Short mmCIF file of C-alpha atoms and ligand atoms in Angstrom, two decimals:
data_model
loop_
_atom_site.label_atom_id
_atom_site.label_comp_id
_atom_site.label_asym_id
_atom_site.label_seq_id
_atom_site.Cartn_x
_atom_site.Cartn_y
_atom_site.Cartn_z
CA UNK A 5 -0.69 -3.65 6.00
CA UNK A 6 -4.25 -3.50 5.11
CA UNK A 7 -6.08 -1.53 2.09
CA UNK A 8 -9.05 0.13 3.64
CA UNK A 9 -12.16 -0.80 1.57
CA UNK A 10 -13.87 3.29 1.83
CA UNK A 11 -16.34 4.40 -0.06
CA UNK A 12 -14.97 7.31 -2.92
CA UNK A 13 -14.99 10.48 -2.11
CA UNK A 14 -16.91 12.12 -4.86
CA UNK A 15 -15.93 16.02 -5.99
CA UNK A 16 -18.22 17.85 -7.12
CA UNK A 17 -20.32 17.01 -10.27
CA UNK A 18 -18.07 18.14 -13.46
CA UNK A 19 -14.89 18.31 -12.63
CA UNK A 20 -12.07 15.67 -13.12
CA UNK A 21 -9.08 14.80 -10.41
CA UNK A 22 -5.60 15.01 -11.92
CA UNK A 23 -2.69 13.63 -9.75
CA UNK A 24 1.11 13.17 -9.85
CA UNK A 25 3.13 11.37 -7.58
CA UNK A 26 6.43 11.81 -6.69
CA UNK A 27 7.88 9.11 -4.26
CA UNK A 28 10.97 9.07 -2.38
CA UNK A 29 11.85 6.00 -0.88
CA UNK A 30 14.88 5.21 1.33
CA UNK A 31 17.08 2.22 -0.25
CA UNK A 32 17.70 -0.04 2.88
CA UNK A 33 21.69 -0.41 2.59
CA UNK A 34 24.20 -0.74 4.30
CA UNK A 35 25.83 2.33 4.30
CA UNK A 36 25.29 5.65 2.71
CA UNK A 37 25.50 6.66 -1.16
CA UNK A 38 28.81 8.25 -1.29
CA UNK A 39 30.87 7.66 1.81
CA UNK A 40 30.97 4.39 4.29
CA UNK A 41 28.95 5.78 6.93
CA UNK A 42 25.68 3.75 8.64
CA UNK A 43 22.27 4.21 7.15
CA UNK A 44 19.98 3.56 9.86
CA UNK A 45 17.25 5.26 11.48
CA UNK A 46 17.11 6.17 15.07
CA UNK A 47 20.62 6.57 15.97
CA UNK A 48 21.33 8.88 17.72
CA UNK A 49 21.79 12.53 15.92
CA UNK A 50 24.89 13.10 13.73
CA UNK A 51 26.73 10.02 14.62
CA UNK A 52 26.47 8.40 10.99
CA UNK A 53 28.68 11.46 9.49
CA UNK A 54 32.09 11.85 7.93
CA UNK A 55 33.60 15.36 5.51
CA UNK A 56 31.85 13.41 2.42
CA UNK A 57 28.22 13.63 3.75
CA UNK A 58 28.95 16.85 5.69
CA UNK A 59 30.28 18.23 2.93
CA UNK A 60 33.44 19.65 3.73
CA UNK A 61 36.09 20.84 1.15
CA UNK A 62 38.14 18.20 -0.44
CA UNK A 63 35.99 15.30 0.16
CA UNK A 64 34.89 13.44 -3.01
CA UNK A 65 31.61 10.60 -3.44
CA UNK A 66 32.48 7.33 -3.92
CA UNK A 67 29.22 5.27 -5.56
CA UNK A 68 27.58 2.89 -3.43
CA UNK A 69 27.84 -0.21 -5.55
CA UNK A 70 24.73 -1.64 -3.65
CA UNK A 71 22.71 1.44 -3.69
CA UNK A 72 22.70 0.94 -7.81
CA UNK A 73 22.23 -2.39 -7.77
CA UNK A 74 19.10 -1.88 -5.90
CA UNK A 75 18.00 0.85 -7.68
CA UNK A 76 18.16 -1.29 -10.80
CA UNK A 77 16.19 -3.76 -9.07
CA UNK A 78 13.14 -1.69 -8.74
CA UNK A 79 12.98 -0.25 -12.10
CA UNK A 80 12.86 -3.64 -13.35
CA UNK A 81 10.10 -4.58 -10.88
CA UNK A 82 8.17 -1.31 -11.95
CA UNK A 83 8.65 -2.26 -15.57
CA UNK A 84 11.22 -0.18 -16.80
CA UNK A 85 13.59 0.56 -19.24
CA UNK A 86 17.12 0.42 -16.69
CA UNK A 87 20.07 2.14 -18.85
CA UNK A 88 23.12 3.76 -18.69
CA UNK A 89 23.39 7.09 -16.39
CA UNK A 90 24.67 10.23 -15.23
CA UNK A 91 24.64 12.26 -12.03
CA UNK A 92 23.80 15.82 -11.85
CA UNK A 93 24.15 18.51 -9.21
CA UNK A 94 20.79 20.17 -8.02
CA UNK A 95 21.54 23.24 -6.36
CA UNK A 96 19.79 25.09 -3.73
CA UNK A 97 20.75 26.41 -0.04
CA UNK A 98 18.94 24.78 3.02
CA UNK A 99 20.54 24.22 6.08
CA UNK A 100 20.04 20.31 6.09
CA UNK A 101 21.90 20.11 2.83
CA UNK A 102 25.54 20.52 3.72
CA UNK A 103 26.84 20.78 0.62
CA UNK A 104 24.56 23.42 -0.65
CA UNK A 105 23.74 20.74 -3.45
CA UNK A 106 22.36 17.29 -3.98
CA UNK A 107 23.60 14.64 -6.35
CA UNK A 108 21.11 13.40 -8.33
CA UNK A 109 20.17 12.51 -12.00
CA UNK A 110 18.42 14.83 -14.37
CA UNK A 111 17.95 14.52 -17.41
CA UNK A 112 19.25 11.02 -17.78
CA UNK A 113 17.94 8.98 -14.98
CA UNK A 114 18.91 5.07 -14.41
CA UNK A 115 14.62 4.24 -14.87
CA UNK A 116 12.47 5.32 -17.67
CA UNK A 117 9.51 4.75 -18.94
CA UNK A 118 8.36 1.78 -15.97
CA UNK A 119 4.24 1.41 -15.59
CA UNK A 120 2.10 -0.24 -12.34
CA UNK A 121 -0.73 -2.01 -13.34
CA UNK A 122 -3.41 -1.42 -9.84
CA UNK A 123 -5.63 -4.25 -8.40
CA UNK A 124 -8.47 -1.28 -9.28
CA UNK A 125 -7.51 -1.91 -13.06
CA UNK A 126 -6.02 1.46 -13.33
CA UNK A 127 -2.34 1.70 -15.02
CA UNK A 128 0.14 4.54 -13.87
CA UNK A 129 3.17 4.79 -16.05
CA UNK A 130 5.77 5.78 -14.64
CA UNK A 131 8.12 8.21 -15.70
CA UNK A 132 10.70 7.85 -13.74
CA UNK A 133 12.81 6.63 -11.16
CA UNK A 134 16.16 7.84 -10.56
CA UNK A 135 18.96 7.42 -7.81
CA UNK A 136 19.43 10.65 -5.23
CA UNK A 137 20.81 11.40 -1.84
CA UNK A 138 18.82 12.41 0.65
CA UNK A 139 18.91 15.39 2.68
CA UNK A 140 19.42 15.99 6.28
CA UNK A 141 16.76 16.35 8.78
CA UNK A 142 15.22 19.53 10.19
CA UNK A 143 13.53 19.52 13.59
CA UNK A 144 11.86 23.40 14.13
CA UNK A 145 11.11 23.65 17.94
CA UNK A 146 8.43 25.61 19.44
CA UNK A 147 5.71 26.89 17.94
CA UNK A 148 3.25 24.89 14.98
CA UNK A 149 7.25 22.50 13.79
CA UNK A 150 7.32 24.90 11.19
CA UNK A 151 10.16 26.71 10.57
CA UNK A 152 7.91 30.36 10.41
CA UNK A 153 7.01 30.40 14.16
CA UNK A 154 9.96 28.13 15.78
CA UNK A 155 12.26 29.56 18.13
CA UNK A 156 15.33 27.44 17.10
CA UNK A 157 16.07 24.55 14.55
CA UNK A 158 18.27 21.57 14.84
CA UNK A 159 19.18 19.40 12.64
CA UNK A 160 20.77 15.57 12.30
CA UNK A 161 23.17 15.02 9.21
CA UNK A 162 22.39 11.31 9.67
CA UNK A 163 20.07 11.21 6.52
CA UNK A 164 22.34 13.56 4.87
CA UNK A 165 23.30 11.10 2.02
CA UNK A 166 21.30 8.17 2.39
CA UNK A 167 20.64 6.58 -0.95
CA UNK A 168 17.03 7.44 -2.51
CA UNK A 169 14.82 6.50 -5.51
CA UNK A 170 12.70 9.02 -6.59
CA UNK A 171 9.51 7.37 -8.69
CA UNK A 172 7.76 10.04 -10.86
CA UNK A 173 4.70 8.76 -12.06
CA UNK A 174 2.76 10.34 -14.94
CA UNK A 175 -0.67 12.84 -14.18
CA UNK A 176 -2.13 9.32 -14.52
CA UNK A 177 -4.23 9.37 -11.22
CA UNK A 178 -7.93 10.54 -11.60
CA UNK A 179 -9.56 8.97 -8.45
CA UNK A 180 -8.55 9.12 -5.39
CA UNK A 181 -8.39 5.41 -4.51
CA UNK A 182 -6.24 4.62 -7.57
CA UNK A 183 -3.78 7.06 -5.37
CA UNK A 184 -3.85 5.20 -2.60
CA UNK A 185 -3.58 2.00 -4.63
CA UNK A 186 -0.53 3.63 -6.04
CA UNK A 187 0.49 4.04 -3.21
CA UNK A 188 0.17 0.61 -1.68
CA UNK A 189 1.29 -0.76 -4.92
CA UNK A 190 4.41 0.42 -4.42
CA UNK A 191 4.95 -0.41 -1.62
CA UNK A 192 4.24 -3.69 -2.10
CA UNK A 193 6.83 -4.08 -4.48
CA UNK A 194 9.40 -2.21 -2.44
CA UNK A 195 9.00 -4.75 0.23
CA UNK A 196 8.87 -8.10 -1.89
CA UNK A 197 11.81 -7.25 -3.29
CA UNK A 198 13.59 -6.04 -0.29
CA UNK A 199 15.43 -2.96 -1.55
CA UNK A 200 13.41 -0.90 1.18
CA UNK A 201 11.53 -0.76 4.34
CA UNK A 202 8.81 1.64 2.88
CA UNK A 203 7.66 2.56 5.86
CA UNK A 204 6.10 6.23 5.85
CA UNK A 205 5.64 6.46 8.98
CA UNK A 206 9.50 6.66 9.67
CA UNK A 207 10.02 8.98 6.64
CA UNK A 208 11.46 6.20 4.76
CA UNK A 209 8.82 6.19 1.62
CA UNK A 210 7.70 9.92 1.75
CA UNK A 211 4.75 11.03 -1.20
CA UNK A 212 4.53 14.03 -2.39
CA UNK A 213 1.12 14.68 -4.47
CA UNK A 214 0.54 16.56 -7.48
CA UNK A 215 -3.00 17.45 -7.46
CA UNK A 216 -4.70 19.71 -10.33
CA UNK A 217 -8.63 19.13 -11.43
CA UNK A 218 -9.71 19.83 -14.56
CA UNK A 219 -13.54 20.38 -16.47
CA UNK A 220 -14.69 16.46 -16.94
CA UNK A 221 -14.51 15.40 -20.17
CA UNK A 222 -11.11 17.45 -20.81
CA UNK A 223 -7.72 17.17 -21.34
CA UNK A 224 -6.00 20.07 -20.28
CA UNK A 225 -3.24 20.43 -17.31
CA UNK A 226 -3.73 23.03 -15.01
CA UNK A 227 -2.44 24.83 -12.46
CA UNK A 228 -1.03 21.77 -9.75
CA UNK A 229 -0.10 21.97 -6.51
CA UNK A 230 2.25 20.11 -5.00
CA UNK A 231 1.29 18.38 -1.34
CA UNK A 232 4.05 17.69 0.85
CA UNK A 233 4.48 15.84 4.71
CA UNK A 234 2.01 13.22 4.14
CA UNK A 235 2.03 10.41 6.41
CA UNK A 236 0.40 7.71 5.60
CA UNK A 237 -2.32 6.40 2.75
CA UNK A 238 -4.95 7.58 4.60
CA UNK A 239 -3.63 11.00 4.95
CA UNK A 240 -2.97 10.85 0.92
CA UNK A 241 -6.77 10.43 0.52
CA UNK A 242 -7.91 13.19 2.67
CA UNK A 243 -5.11 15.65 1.31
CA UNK A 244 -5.88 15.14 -2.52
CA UNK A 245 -9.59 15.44 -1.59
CA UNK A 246 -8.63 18.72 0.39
CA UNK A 247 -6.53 20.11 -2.30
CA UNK A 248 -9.03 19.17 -5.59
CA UNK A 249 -11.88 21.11 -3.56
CA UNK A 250 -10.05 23.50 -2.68
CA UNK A 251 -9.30 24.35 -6.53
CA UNK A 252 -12.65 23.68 -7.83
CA UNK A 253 -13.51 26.66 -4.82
CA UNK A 254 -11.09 28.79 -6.43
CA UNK A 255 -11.56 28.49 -10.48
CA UNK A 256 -15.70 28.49 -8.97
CA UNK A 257 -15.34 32.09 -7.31
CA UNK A 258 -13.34 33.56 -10.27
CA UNK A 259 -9.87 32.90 -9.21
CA UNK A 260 -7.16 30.29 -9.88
CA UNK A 261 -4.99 28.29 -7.60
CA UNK A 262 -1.28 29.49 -7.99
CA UNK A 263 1.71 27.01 -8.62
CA UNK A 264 3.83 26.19 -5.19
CA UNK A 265 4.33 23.17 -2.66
CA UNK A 266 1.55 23.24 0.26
CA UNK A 267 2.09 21.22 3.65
CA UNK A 268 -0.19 18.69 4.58
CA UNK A 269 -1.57 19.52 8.50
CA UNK A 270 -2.68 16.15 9.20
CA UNK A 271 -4.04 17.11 12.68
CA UNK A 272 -6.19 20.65 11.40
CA UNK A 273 -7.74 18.30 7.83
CA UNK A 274 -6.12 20.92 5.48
CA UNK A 275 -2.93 21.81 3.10
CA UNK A 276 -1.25 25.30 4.12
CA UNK A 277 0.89 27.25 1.54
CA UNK A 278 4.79 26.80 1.31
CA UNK A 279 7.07 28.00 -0.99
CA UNK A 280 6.57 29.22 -4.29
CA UNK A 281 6.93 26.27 -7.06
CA UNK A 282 10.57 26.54 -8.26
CA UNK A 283 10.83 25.48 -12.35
CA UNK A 284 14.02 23.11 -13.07
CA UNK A 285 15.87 25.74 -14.38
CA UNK A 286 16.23 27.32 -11.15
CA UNK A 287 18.25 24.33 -10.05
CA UNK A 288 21.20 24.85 -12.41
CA UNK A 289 21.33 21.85 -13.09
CA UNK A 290 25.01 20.06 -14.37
CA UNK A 291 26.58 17.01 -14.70
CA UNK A 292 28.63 16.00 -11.57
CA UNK A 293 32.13 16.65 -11.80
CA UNK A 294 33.29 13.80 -9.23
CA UNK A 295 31.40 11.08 -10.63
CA UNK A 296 31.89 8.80 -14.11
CA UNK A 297 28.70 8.16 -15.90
CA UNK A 298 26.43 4.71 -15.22
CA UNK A 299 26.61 1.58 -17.18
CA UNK A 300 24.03 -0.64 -17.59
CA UNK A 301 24.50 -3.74 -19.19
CA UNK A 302 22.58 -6.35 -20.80
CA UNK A 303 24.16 -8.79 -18.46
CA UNK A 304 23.37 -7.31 -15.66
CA UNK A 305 19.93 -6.75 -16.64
CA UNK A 306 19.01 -10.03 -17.02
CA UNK A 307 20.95 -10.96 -14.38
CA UNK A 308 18.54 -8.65 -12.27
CA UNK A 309 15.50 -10.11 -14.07
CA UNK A 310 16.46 -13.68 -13.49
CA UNK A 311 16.69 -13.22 -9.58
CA UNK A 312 13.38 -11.13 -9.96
CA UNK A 313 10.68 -12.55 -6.89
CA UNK A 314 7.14 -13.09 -8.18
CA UNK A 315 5.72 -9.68 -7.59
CA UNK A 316 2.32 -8.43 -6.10
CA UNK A 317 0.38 -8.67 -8.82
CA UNK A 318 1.40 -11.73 -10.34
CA UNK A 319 0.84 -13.46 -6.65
CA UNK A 320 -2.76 -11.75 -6.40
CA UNK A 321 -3.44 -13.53 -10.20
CA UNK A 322 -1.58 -16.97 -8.94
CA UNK A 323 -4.60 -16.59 -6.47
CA UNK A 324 -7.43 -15.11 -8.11
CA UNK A 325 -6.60 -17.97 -10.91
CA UNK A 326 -6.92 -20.43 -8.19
CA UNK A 327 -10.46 -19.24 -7.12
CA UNK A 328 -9.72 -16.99 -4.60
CA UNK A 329 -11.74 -13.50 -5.06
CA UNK A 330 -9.76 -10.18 -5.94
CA UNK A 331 -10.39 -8.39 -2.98
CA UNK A 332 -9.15 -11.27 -0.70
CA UNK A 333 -6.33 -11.62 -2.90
CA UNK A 334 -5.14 -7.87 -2.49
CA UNK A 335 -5.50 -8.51 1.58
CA UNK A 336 -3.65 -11.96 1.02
CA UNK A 337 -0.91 -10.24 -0.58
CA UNK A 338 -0.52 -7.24 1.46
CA UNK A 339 -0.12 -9.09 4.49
CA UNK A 340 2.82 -11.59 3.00
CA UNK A 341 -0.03 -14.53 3.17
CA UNK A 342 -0.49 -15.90 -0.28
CA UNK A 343 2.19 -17.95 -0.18
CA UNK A 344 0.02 -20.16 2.29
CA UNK A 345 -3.58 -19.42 0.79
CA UNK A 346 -1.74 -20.68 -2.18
CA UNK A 347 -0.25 -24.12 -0.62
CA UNK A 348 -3.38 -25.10 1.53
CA UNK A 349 -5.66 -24.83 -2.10
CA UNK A 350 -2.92 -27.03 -3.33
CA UNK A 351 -3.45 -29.67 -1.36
CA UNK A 352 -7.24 -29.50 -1.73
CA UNK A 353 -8.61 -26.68 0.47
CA UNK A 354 -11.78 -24.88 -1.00
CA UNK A 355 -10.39 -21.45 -2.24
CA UNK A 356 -13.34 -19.32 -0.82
CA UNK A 357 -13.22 -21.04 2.50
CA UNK A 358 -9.15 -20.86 2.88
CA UNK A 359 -9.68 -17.26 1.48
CA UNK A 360 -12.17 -16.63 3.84
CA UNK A 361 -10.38 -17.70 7.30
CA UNK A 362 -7.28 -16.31 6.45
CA UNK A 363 -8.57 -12.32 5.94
CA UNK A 364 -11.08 -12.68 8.54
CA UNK A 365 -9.72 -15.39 11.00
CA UNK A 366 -6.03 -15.68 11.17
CA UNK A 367 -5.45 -11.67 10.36
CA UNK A 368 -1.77 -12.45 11.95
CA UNK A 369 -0.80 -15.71 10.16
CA UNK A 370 -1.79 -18.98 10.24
CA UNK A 371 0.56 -19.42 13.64
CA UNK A 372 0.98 -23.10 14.04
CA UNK A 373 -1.61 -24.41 11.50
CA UNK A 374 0.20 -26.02 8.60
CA UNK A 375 -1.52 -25.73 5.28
CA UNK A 376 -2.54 -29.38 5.65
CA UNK A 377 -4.67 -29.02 8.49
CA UNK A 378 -6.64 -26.06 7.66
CA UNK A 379 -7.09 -28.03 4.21
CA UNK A 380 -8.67 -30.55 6.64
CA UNK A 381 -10.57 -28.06 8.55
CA UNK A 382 -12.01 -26.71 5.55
CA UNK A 383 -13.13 -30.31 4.44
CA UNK A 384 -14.83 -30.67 7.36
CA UNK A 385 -16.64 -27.66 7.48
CA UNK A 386 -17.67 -27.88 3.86
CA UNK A 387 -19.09 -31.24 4.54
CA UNK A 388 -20.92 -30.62 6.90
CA UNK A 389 -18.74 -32.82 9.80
CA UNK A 390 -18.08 -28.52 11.54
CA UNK A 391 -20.47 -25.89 11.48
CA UNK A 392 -18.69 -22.39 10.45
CA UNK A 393 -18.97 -21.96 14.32
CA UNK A 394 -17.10 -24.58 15.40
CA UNK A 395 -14.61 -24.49 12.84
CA UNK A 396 -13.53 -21.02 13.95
CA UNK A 397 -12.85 -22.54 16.95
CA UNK A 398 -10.82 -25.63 16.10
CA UNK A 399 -8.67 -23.11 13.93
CA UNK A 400 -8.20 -20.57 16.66
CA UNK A 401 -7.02 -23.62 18.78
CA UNK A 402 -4.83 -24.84 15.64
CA UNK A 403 -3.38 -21.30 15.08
CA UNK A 404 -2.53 -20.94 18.89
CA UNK A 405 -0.79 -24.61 19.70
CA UNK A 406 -0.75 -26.71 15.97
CA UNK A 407 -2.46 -30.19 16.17
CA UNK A 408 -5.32 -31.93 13.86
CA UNK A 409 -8.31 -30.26 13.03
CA UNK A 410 -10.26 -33.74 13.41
CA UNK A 411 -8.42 -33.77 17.41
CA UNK A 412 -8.89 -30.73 18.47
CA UNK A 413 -12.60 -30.60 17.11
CA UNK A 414 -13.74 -34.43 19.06
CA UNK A 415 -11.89 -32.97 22.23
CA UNK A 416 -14.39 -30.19 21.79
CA UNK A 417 -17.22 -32.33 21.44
CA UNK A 418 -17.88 -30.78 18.32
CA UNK A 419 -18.94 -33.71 16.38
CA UNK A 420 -21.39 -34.02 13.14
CA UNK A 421 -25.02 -34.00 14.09
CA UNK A 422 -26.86 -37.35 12.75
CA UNK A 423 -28.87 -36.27 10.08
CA UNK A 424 -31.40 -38.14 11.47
CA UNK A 425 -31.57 -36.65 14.72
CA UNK A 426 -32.13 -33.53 12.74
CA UNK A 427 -34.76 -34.44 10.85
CA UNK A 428 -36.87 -35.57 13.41
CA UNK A 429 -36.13 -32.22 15.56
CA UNK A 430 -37.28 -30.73 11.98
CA UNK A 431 -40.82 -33.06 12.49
CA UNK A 432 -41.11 -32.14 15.98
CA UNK A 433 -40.56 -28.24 15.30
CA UNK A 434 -43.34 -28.29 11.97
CA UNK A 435 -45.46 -30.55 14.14
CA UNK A 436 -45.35 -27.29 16.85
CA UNK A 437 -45.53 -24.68 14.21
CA UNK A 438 -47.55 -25.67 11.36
CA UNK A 439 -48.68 -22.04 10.02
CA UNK A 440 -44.97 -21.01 9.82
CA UNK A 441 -44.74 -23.93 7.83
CA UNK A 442 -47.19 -24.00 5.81
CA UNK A 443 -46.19 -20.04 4.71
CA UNK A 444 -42.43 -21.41 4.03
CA UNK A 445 -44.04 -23.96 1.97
CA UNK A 446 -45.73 -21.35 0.15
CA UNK A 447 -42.41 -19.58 -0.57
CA UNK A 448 -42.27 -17.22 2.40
CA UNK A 449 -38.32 -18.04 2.33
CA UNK A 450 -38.12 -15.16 5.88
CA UNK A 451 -39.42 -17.94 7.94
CA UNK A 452 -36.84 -20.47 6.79
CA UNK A 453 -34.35 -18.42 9.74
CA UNK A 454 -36.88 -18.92 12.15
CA UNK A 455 -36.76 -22.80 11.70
CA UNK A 456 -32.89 -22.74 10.78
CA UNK A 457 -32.66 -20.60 14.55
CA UNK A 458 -35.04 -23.24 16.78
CA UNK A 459 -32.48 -25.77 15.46
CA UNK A 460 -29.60 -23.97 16.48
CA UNK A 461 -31.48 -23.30 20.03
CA UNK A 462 -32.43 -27.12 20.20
CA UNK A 463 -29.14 -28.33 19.68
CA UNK A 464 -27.07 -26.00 21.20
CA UNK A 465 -25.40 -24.59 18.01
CA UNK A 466 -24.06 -28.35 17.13
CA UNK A 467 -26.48 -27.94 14.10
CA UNK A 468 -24.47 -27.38 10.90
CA UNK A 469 -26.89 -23.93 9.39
CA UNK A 470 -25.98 -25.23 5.71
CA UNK A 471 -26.91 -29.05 6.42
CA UNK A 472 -30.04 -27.50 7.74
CA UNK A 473 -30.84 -25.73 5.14
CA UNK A 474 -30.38 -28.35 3.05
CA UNK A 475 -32.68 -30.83 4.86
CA UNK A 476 -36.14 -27.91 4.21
CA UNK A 477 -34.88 -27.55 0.86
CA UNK A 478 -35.14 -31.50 0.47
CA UNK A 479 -38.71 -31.49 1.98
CA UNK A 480 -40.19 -28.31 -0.78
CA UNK A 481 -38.69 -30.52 -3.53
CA UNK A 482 -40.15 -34.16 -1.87
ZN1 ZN B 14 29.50 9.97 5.54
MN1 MN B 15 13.89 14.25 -5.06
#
């Protein structure tokens, strides 16, 4: 995954963004949270079902042992306090919750209290993160896929039960790339520590936004709405941006926004009203009957912290620390490729160049280069033995079918131009073009790419720009 670099969009002058977010993410186990049946996505619809996760009278939850334990996991990873626990019935009606409740925790989640420090500096606490089941799954047909204008709903019980965490993050959020940093954050860690596939676009990390603005300058919480159905990162950016203007319209023309849960319509670029915002107490709320309450010891705690994987941000500081810039190390990261960046300026590669052919060259991996040889191949290149040109191509050639650097660039001809030769190309070309010299001289430094280009032309690009460069310098200071 890669982290757009965008430029902020900027709401109007005076007013402060105030976000929320509540993620749901799908805990990638085995089987469900309270019965033995498959979690997995794409099977076909209502095969993964038995009377516990339909619901029917009699049946009783058994805890997923492994759910927990996961759960655990990630409120360590997000930095917070894990501790003892108790489930709670939620209820509501909607027909993709057989039970006509969900088990959950309320008022004393497994997770409190965690924080995510973002590559942008900013620092979210987080709330909360407590264990759920999921829901069902609604499909509305005909019509917009709402269920206002459909002409019949189905829905697959498959999800029904499927082990969540729910992360509740603090009204921390005031831009709207520290959302989407959230965001990724997140779902960095999800991944690295393997409690979750995190992938929205399969519903399995769904984020709902709470989005409020307030006067700059204050501290007040007002009025939020709550955006639901977004999709993807990008589609968080463009729905908090939709949703703060659409405020600052409101409190501008005399009016306030009203508390409720809007849909995100990716396709139309705006939020549409849902429901009105239910309060807590609506739930009725209390404890579950059929389940004991959650230990948490101190043993197991550590235990969890001992088998903790370095996370995100300590692998972006392992490379920033190495010499690797921060917004290469955020790419680096993301895409699982540190680990290599990492080995190949062990064993001596330059951090900027290793840095640099990894985000922009080997966007995939590094495929069949070990981090040996593109140590080498930066060696060369910094000494002058490859252009930046050539090296691109010996590591394309490495990436593709393995080898060394110094082989693959000699069977390319690519081999160092004689300094020599190049500085009497250099007499020839001031000999031909003595007034462009003479204004370089004079420290006219645009006509230094003229000469550095009739070098390149002269020797067919075998010319190493940098050892070129070099050479004029060498004559202003002689
Ligand atoms: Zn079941
Ligand atoms: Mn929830």
């Amino acid at each position: 995954m890669t982290r757009e670099a965008v430029v902020e969009p900027v709401l109007p002058e005076g007013w402060e963004l105030v976000v929320g977010c509540e993620v749901h993410c799908e805990l990638a186990t085995a089987t469900k949270l309270f019965c033995g049946c498959r979690n997995g996505f794409g099977d076909e619809p209502n095969r993964n079902t038995c009377p516990v996760c339909l619901g029917l009278p009699g049946s009783l939850p058994v805890l997923n042992e492994a759910a927990v334990a996961f759960a655990m996991q990630l409120g360590r990873a997000l930095g917070s306090t894990v501790r003892g626990s108790v489930f709670a019935r939620k209820n509501y009606f909607y027909p993709d919750m057989p039970k006509d409740y969900q088990i959950t925790q309320y008022d004393q989640p497994t997770n409190v209290d965690g924080f995510l420090e973002l590559p942008t500096g900013a620092r979210v606490t987080i709330e909360r993160a407590h264990i759920e089941e999921d829901t069902g799954k609604s499909t509305h047909v005909g019509g917009s896929g709402r269920i206002h204008d459909a002409s019949y709903s189905l829905v697959d019980y498959n999800r029904a039960g499927v082990p969540l965490v729910e992360i509740v993050s603090a009204p921390d959020i005031h831009t709207i790339d520290d959302a989407k940093a959230y965001v990724a954050e997140l779902r960095a860690i999800l991944v690295t520590i393997g409690v979750s596939d995190a992938k929205m676009e399969e519903g399995s990390m769904r984020v709902d936004a709470n989005v409020s603005v307030r006067p700059a300058g204050s501290d007040e919480l007002r009025t939020r709405c709550e955006v639901k159905n977004i999709n993807s990162i990008r589609s968080l950016g463009r729905a908090i941006e939709y949703e703060a203007r659409r405020h600052i319209d409101l409190y501008n023309s005399g009016q306030a926004p009203r508390q409720e849960t809007r849909h995100w319509d990716e396709a139309n670029g705006r939020s549409t009203s849902g429901r009105s915002k239910e309060d807590s107490e609506d739930y009725r709320y209390f404890e579950e009957p059929d389940l004991l309450p959650l230990d948490a010891t101190a043993d197991e705690i550590a235990a969890i912290d001992d088998a903790m994987p370095p996370l995100p941000a300590g692998r972006r500081r392992l490379l920033t620390d190495a010499g690797v810039d921060a917004a290469s190390a955020v790419i680096l990261v993301d895409r699982g490729h540190d680990h290599f960046a990492a080995e190949t300026i062990r064993v001596g590669g330059e951090a900027a160049l290793v840095a640099r052919h990894l985000v922009h060259n080997l966007p995939d991996g590094p495929g069949e280069v070990d981090p040996a040889a593109l140590a080498a191949l930066v060696e060369m290149e910094s000494t002058g033995a490859l252009s930046s040109t050539q090296a691109k191509t010996v590591l394309a050639e490495l990436a593709a079918s393995g080898g060394e650097p110094s082989a693959v660039a000699a069977a390319h001809g690519f081999e160092a131009m004689d300094t020599g030769e190049l500085e009497g190309i250099l007499d020839d070309l001031i000999a031909a073009h003595p007034d462009e010299w003479t204004r370089f001289v004079e420290g006219d430094r645009k006509v230094q790419g003229f000469f550095v280009g009739q070098i390149m032309a002269a020797t067919k690009g075998q010319a190493d720009g940098k050892v070129v460069n070099q050479l004029m310098q060498a004559r202003l200071a002689g």
